[in-house]
Structures are given as C-alpha cells and as structure tokens.
Coordinates of C-alpha atoms in Angstrom, one line a residue:
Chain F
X1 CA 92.2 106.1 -15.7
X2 CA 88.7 106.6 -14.4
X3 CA 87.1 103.8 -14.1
X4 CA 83.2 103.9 -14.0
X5 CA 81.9 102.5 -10.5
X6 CA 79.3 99.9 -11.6
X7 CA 80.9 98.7 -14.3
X8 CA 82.6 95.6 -12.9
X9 CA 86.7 95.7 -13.7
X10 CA 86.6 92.4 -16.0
X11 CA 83.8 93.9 -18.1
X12 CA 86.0 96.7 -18.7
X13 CA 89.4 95.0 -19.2
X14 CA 87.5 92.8 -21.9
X15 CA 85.7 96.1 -23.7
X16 CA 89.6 97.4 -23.5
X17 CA 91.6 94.6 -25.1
X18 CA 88.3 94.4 -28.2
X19 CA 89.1 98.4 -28.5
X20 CA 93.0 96.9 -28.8
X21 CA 95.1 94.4 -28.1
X22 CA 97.7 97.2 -27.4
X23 CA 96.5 98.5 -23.4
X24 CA 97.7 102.0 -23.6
X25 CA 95.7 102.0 -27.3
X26 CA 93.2 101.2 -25.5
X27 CA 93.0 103.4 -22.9
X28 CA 93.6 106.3 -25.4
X29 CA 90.9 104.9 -27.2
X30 CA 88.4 104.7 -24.7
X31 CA 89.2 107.9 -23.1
X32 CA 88.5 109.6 -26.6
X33 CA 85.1 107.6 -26.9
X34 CA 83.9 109.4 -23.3
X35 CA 84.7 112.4 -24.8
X36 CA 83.3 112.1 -28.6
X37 CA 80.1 110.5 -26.8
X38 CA 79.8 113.1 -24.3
X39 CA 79.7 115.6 -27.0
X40 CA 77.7 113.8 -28.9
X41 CA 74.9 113.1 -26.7
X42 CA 75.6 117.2 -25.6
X43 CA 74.7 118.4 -29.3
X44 CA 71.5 116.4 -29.0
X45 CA 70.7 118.9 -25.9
X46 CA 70.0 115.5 -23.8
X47 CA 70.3 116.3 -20.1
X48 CA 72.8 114.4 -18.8
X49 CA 75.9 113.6 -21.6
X50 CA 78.0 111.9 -18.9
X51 CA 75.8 109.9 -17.8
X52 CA 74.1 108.5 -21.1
X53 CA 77.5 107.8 -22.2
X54 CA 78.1 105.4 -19.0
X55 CA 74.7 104.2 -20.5
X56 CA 76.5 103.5 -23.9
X57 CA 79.6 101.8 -22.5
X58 CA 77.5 99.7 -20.0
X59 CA 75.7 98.5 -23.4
X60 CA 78.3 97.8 -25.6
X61 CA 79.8 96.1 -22.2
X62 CA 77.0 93.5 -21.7
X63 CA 76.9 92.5 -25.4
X64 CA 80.6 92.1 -25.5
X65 CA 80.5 88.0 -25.7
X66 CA 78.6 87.9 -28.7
X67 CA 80.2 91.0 -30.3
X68 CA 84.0 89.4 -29.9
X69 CA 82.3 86.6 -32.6
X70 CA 80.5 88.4 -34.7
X71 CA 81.2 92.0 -35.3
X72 CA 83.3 93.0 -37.7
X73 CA 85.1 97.0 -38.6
X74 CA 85.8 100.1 -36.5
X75 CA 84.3 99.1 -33.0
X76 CA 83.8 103.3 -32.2
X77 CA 81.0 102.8 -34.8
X78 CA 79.2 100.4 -32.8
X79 CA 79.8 102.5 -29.9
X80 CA 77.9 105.2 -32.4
X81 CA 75.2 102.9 -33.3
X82 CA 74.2 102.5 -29.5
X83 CA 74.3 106.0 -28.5
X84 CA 71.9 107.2 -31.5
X85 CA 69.4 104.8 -30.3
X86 CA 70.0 106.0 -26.9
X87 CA 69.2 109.6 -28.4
X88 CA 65.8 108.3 -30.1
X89 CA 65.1 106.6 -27.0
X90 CA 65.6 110.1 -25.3
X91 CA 63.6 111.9 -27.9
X92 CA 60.7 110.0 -27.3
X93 CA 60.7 109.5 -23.8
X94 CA 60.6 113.5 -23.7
X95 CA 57.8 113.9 -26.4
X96 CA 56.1 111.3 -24.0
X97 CA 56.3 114.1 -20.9
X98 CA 52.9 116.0 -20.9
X99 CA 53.3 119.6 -21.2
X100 CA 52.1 121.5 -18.1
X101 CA 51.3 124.8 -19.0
X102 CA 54.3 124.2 -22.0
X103 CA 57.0 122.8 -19.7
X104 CA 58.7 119.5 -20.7
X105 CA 60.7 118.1 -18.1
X106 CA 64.2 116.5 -18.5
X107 CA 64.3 112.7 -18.3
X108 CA 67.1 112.3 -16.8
X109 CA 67.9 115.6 -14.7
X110 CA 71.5 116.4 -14.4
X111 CA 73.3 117.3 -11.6
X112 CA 73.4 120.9 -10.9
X113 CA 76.8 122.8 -10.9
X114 CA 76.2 126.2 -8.5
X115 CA 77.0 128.9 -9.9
X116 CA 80.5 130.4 -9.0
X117 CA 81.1 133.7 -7.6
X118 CA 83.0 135.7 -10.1
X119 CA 86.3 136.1 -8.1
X120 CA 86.7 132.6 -7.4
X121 CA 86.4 132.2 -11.5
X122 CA 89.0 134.8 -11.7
X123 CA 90.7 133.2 -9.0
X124 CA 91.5 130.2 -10.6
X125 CA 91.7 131.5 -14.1
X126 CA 95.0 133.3 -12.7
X127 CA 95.8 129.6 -11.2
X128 CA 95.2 127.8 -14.3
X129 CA 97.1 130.7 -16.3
X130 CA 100.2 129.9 -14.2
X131 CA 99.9 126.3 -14.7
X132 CA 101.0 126.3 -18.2
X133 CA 104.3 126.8 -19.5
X134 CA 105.3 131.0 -20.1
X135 CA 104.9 129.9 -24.0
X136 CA 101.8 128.2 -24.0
X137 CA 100.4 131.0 -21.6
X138 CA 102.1 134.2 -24.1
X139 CA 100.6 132.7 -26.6
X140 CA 97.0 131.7 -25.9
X141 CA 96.6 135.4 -24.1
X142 CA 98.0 137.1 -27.6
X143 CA 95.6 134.9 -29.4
X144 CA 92.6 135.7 -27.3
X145 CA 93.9 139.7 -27.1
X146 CA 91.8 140.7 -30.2
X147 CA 88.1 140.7 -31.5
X148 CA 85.9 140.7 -34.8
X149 CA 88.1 141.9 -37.8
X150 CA 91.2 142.2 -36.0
X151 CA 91.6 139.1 -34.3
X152 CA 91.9 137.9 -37.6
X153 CA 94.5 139.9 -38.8
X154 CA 96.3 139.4 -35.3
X155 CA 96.0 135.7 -36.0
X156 CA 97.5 135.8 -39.6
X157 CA 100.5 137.4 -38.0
X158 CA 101.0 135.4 -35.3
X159 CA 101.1 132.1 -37.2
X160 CA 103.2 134.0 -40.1
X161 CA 105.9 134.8 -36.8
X162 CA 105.2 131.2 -35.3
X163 CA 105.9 129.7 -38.9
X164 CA 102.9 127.8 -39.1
X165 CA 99.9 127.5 -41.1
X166 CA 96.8 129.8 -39.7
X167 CA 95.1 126.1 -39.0
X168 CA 98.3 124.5 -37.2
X169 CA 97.9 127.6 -35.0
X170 CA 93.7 126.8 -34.4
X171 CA 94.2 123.7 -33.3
X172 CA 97.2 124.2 -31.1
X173 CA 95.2 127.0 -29.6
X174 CA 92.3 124.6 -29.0
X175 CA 94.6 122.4 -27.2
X176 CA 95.8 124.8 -24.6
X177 CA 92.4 126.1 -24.3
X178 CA 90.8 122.9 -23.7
X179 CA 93.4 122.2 -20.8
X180 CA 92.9 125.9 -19.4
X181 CA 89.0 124.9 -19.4
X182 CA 89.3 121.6 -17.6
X183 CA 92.3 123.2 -15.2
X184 CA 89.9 126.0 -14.6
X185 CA 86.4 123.6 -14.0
X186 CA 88.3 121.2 -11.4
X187 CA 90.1 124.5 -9.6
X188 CA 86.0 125.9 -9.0
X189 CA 85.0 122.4 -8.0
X190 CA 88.0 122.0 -5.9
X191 CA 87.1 125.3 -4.3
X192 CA 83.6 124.7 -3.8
X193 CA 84.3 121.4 -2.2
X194 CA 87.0 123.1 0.4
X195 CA 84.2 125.9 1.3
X196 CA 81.7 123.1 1.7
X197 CA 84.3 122.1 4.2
X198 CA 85.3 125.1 5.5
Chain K
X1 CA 75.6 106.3 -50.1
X2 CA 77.1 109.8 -51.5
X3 CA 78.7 111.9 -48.4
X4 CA 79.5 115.1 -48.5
X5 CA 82.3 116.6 -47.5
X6 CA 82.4 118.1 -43.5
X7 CA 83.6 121.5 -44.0
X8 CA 83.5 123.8 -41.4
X9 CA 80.4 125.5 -42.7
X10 CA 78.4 122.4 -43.0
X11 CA 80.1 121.8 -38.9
X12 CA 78.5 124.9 -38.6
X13 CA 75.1 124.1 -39.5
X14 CA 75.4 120.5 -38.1
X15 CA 76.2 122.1 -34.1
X16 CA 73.2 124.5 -34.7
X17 CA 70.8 121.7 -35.4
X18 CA 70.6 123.3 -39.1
X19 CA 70.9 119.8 -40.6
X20 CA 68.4 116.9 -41.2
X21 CA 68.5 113.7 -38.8
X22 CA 69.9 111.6 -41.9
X23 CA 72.9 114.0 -41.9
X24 CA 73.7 114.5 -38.0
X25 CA 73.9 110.7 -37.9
X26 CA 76.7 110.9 -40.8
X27 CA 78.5 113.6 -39.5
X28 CA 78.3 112.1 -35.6
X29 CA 79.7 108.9 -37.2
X30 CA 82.4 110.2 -39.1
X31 CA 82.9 112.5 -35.8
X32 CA 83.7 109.3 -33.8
X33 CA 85.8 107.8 -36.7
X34 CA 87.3 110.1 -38.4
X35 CA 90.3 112.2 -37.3
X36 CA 89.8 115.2 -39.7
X37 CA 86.3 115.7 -39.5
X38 CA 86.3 115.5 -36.0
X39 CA 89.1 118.0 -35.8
X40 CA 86.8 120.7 -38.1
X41 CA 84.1 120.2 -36.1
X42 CA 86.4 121.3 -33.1
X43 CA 87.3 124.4 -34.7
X44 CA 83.8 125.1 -36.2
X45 CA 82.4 125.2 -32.6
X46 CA 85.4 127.3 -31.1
X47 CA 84.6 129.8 -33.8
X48 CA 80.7 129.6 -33.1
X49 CA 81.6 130.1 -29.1
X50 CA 83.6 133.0 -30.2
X51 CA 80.9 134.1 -32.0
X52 CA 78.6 134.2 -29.8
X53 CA 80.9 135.6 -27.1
X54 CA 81.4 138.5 -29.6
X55 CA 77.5 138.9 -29.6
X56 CA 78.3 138.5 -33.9
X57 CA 75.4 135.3 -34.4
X58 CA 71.9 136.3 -35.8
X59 CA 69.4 136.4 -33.3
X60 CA 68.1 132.5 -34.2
X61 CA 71.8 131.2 -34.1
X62 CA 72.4 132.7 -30.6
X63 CA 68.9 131.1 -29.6
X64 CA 70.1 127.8 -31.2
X65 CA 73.4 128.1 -29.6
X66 CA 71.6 128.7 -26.1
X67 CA 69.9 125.5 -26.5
X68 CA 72.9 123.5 -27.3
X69 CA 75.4 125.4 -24.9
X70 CA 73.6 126.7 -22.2
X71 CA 71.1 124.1 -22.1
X72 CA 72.5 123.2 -18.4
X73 CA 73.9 124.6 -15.2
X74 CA 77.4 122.5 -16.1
X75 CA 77.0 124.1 -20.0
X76 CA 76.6 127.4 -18.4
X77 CA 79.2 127.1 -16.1
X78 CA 81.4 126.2 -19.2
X79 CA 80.4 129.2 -21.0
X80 CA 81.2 131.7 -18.2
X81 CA 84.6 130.0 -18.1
X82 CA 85.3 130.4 -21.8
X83 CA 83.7 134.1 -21.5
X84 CA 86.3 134.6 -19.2
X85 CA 89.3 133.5 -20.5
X86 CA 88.9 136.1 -23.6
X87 CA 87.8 138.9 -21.2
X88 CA 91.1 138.3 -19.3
X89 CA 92.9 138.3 -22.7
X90 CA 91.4 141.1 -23.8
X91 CA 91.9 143.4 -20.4
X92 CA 95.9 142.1 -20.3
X93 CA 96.3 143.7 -24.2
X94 CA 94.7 146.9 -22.7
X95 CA 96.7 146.8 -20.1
X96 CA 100.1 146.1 -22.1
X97 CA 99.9 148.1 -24.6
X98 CA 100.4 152.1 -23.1
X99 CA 103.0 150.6 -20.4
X100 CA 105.1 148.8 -23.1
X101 CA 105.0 151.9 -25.9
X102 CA 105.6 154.8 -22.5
X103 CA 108.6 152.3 -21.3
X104 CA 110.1 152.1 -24.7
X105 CA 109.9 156.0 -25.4
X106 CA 111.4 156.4 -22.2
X107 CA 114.0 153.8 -22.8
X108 CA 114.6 155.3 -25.9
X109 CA 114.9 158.9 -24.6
X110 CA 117.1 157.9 -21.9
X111 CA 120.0 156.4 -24.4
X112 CA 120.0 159.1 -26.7
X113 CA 122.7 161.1 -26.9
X114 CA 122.6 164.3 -24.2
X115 CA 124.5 166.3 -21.8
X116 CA 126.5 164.6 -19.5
X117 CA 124.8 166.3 -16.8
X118 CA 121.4 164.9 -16.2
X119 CA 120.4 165.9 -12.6
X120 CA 117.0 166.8 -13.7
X121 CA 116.7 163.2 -14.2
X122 CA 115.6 162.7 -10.8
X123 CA 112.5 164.8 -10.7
X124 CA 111.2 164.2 -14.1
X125 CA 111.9 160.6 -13.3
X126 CA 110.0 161.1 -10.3
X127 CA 106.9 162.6 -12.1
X128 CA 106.6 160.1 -15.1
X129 CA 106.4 157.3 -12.4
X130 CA 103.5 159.5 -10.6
X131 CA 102.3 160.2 -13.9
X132 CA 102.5 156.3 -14.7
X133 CA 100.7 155.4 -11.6
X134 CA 97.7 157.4 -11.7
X135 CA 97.5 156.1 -15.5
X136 CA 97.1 152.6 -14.6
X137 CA 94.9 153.3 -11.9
X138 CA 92.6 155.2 -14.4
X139 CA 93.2 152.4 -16.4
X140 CA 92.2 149.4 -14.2
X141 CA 89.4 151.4 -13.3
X142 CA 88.5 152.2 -16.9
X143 CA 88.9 148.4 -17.6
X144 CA 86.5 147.1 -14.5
X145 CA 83.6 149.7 -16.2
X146 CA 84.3 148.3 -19.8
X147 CA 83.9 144.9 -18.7
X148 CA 80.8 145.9 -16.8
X149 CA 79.6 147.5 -19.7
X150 CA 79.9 144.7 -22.0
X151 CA 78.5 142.8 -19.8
X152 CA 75.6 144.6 -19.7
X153 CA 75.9 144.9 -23.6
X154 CA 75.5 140.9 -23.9
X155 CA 72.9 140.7 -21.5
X156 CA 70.9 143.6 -23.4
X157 CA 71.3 142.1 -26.3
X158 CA 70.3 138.8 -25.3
X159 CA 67.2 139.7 -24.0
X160 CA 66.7 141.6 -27.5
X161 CA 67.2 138.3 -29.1
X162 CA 65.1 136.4 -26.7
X163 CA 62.2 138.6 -26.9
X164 CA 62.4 139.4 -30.9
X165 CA 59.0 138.6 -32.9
X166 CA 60.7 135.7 -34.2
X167 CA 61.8 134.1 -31.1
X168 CA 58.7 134.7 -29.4
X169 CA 57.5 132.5 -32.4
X170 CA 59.2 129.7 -31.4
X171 CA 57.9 127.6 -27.9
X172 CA 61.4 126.2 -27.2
X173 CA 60.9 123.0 -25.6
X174 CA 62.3 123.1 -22.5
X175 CA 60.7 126.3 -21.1
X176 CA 59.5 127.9 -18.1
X177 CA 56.3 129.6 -18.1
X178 CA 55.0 131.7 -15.4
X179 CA 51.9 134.0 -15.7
X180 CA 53.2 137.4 -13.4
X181 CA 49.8 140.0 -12.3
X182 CA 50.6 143.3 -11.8
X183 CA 51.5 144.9 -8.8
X184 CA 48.0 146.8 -8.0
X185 CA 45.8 143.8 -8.9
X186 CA 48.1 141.5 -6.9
X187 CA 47.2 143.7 -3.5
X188 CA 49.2 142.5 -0.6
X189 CA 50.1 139.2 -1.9
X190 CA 54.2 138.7 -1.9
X191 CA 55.9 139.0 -5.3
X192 CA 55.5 135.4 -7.8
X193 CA 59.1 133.4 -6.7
X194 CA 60.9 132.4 -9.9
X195 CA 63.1 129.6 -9.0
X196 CA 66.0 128.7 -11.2
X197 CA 66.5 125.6 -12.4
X198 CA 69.1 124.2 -14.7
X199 CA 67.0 122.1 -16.6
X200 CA 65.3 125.4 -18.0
X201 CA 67.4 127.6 -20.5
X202 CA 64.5 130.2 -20.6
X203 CA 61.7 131.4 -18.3
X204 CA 58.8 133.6 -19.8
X205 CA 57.0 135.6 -17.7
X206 CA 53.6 136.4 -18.5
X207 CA 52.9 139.7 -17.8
X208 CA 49.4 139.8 -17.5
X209 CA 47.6 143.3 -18.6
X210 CA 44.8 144.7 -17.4
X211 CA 44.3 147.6 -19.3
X212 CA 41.6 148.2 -21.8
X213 CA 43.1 150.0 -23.8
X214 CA 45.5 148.5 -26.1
X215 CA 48.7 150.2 -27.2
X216 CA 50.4 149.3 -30.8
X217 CA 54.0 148.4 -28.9
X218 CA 55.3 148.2 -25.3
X219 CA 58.3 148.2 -23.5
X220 CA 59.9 146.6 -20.5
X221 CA 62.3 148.2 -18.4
X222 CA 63.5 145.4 -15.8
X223 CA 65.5 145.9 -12.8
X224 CA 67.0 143.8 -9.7
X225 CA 65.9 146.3 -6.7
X226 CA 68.7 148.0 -4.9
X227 CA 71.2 147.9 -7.9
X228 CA 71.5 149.8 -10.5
X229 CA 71.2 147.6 -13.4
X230 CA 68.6 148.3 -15.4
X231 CA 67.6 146.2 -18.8
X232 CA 65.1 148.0 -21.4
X233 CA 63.4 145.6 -23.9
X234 CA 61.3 147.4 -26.7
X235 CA 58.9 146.6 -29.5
X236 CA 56.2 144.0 -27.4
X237 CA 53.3 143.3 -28.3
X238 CA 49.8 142.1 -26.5
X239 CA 49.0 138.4 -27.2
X240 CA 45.6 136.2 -26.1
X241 CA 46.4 133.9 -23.2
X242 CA 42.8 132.6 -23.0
X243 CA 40.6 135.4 -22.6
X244 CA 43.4 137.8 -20.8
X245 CA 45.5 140.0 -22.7
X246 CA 49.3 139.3 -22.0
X247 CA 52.9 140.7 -22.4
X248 CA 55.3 137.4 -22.9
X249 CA 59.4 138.5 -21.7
X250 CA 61.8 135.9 -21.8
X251 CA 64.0 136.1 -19.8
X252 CA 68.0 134.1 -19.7
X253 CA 68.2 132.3 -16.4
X254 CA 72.2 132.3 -16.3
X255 CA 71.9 136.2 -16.2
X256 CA 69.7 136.2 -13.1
X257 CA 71.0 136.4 -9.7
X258 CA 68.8 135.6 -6.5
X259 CA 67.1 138.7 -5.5
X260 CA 63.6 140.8 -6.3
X261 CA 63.3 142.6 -9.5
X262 CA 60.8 145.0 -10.8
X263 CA 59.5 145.3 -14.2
X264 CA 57.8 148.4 -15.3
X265 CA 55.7 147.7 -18.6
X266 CA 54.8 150.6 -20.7
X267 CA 52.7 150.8 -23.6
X268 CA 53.3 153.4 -26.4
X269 CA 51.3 156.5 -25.7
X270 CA 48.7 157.7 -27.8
X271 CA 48.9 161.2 -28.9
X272 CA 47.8 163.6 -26.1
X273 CA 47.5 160.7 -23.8
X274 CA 49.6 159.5 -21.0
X275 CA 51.6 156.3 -21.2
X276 CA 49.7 153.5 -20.4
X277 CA 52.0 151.5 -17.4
X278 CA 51.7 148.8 -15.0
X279 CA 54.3 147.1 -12.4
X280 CA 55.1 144.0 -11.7
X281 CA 57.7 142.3 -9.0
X282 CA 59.5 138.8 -8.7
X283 CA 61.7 137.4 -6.8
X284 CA 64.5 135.3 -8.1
X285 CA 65.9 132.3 -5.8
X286 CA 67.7 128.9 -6.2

C-alpha cells in the first residue's frame, strides 16, 4: 500500500483501524478515499489534487484523538468536510493572487509531466493492450471500434451478445479502461525515467 | 434538506461546473458515500470525455471541459492517453474489417463445390495475396493520413471554439496573456518566446494592429515554420487594448510543440481594395 512519507506509520495505522476495525477494509477504504479526493479536489480545477489530498489525510490524521471520542457516522464524510474547506481555502488564496496583466498564478503549482513523444504513447499502449487478458482486450477494442450514432448501436449489440444490461457493460468497460490508463501512465513514466538514465 | 436525485444529466452538469456551490457540495458528498452515485458520476464523465474526443460538446462545454481536464500538464497527459486508446480502436476496426470479409469470401470460394482440378489455384492464389498486400499497405497508409487529419480536425476546431465571440467573452482565470507586434514594426528584434507552462490551459496572443483602417472581420492563418500544418481561424474582430487596436487568438497550449510559428492576420477586404495584412512570429519553447 502506498504509504505517504511524512505521515508518521502510527498516525496512519490509527486513521486505518477508525476507517475499520477489519485491516484489509481499511485499506480498501482508504485507497478509495485517495481516489474520490483526488477527483474531487480535480473537478474544483485546484492545481495539485494529490497533493491537497495528502493535505486532507494529514488533517483528519492530527485530529484523530479527539475524533475517536466524539465523532459520530460515515467517517468518508468527515474526510469530505475537510477537503471542501481545503477548496475554499484554495479559492480564496487564488482570488488573493493579483492579476498581472490578467494572469492568476496557481497556489500550489503541480509537478509537471513532459510531454511524451507519440511513439512511446503508442508504445506502451501496445504494452498495456497485451497486459490484459485476450477477453478483456477483444472486448474493450470492439467497444471503443465505433463513434457518434453507431457506437451506440454497436454497444446495444454487444451487451445483447454478452447477456448483460447496456449499463453492466459501461461499467465493466470503465473498469478495464481505468486499468489500461494507469498501465499506460506508469509504462510512459517508466520510460521516461529509463531515458533519463539512458 | 430535499436532494435530488444524481442522474447522469445532473453528473453532467455537476463535472461542467453547471451547478451551484450548495449543490456540488451534495453531489461531492454523496460521491464519497454513496456507491451509486458515485458510479453515475463515473459514467457521466466517460461519456463527457468521449464527447469531447468526438469533438460532439457545444463550444462552452468543450471550454468548461478544458478547464476541468486539461487544466494540467498530468490532465493533459491523461487526455492524450484516453485520445489514444479510441484512435487505436478505431484504426484496428478499419483494419479488420476488409481482411476478415476478403478471407471469408475466399474461404468460402475455396470449399464450394468445383472441379477436381484446381491448378490455377496457384497463380490466382498468388495474385490475391499481392493483391491483399498492396491493399493493406494503401490501407495503413490511408489510416496514418486519417488520423492526421482528425487530428488536425480537433485542433481546428478547437481553436474555433477557443476564439468564438462567446469565448473571447469570457477571461478564464488562469490565462496567459501576451501582447505579439507585427513583424515590420518589431524590425530586427527576435520573435516574442511563448513559454509553455502547465499551470496555463490557454495563452492569448495579442496581436497588436497597426493599421488605420479598420476591417469589419479578420482572419488568422497560423503556421509552425518548416511544416506544413497550417490552422485558419475566421470571424475576429478588433478590440481596444488601451489606446491600440488589437486582434485577441487563443491559442490551446497542449497542441503546441516547441518551435517558431507565423501568423498571418488578414482583414476582410473592402471592395476594390486589397486585403489589409500584417505578420507576426513566435517562438514556442518549454
């Protein structure tokens, strides 16, 4: 599990067993918080989404004592409660930047991701593709095969010959695309790491 | 308090920034707690990627959706990734379908009932595979020019979006402005540098115009030097920056590469008069 590196390790085992008592509950929880959060913090167009939610979870972390005692219902909406006001917070500190000739700054820059060539993209694309199972890989290509009008009669068929429901077939597609994504990001990083090297 | 229900149309609205603060508090909440509604949400913004992938948003909803998903150089790199993943998809369909429909015809052909005697076989065997060949090449070449075509297609109609009166209306907030003199009153100075920078989704060039005369519309043609890619963006219009007359082009930073570019601005000629044009030069680095 990544664990982030100030956060000190009891801080974290104790934010894990108030998430639940059950570990591997826990980690599934918290691993889905870094991602809602992330996104979260994403649709608010604040600059850095990782990092504001290491904010969040360093938060909730040091008020964890008096939390334990007091706080009572689904602890992911305390989690909420802390990243909006991180968001206002954001919001004003950015209102605060004065314009220079109509530029506003980021407050907290991100870190900037090159920009790939296009044939190590492709590259791993091909890698990623050949990660995942002949299915999974059959399928989400046929999905992707079509556009406007018919995609969506391509779809209908495909979950009428897969025997599911048009949504069943969405969200499995989602899935495999989500994992093709993160495959694909850590293959370019890889690569970019190995010709930094090179 | 009443909530409403988190369709996917109200997901919709809610990842464009289309809904009030009181609302994107209840839908982030019941996105952190709530199973379903954070599943919707999922699909709504697959849908509004493919969306804007198929260039099928209104020009405001692409701009909102440039904000929100292109908004950094790690968002950007995302988007390229998902762009390519459905280009891929798309070129493998083209690819399949004339060598599975020619294979089964010729599958077909072969197992229907003829002469025992089929030494012809051979050469006509021989030819469909040249025949085959020179197909796929035409087709993998055919492919390459479509994707570079719809490439260029997206890009054009981007910049369309970008630089339509009602975007020009809007000062996004995180925007960088850079005032551009033409080429004969900038003498021997080297072109203005525009350096790209994640933190800015757009960059609007100023294009400053020195021209008495005013014309009723003008258009850009933009072009990296020593390519042949050439972007034309119509229906501009003059607007007061201070006391000098100016040309505003936004311009999507994840479609520039390092490099210079020209823009040639034309006005719309009066009759019996010559176009009214000026140039201008930048170069693009990191």
């Amino acid at each position: 599990m990544p664990q982030k590196p100030d956060t000190p390790r009891e801080s974290l085992d104790d934010l894990l067993t108030w998430l639940d008592p059950n570990r591997e509950v826990a980690i599934s929880i918290y691993m889905d918080l870094r991602f809602v959060l992330s996104r979260i913090f994403s649709w608010n167009r604040c600059a850095d989404p990782q990092g504001m939610s290491d904010e969040t979870f360093d938060r909730v972390a040091s008020k964890l004592p008096k939390l334990k005692e007091t706080f009572e219902g689904d602890p992911k909406l305390f989690f909420y409660g802390v990243a909006n006001n991180l968001i206002k917070e954001y919001r004003k500190k950015v209102k605060s930047f004065s314009p220079v000739e109509f530029i506003e700054r980021s407050v907290h820059p991100p870190q900037e991701v090159e920009e790939e060539r296009p044939d190590l993209r492709e590259e791993c694309l091909s890698i990623c593709l050949g990660k995942l199972t002949a299915e999974k890989r059959q399928l989400i290509l046929s999905y992707y095969s079509k556009e406007k009008q018919a995609k969506i009669v391509h779809r209908a068929k495909m979950a009428r010959e897969l025997g599911v429901s048009p949504e069943a077939l969405r969200v499995r597609m989602l899935r495999i695309r989500a994992a093709l994504e993160e495959c694909i990001e850590h293959c370019l990083d890889e690569m970019e790491v190995k010709g930094e090297t090179d | 308090m009443n909530q409403k229900p988190v369709t996917e149309v109200l997901a919709r609205r809610f990842l464009l920034g289309q809904v009030d603060d009181s609302e994107r508090q209840q839908i982030e909440s019941l996105f952190i707690s709530d199973p379903e509604v954070k599943r919707t949400i999922l699909l709504a913004e697959e849908d509004l990627l493919e969306d804007y992938l198929e260039g099928a948003l209104s020009n405001s909803d692409a701009g909102e959706f440039r904000l929100r998903y292109a908004n950094t150089s790690h968002q950007r790199r995302k988007l390229r990734i998902a762009a390519s993943i459905n280009q891929y998809a798309l070129a493998e369909s083209l690819r399949e379908q004339p060598k599975l429909s020619g294979i089964q015809r010729l599958r077909g052909w072969v197992s229907s009932p003829a002469p025992r005697n089929r030494w012809y076989l051979i050469p006509v065997t021989l030819a469909v595979s040249i025949i085959v060949l020179v197909a796929a090449v035409w087709l993998v070449q055919w492919h390459h020019r479509r994707t570079q075509d719809n490439l260029s297609l997206v890009v054009e109609k981007e910049l369309k979006d970008l630089n339509s009166s009602s975007s020009l209306g809007e000062t996004p907030s995180q925007m960088r402005s850079i005032a551009l003199p033409p080429v004969t009153l900038r003498s021997v100075q080297p072109p203005a540098e525009v350096k790209l920078e994640a933190i800015y989704p757009i960059i609007e060039l100023r294009l400053l115009w020195p021209q008495k005369e005013d014309s009723l519309s003008y258009q850009v043609m933009l072009q990296r030097v020593g390519t042949s890619d050439r972007f034309t963006i119509t229906d501009l219009h003059l607007a007061k920056d201070h006391d000098r007359s100016i040309v505003r082009l936004r311009l999507p930073p994840q479609h520039l590469v390092p490099g210079l570019y020209q823009i040639t601005l034309t006005g719309a000629a009066t009759e019996g008069a010559t176009a009214p044009t000026e140039e201008y030069t930048f170069t693009v680095t990191r």
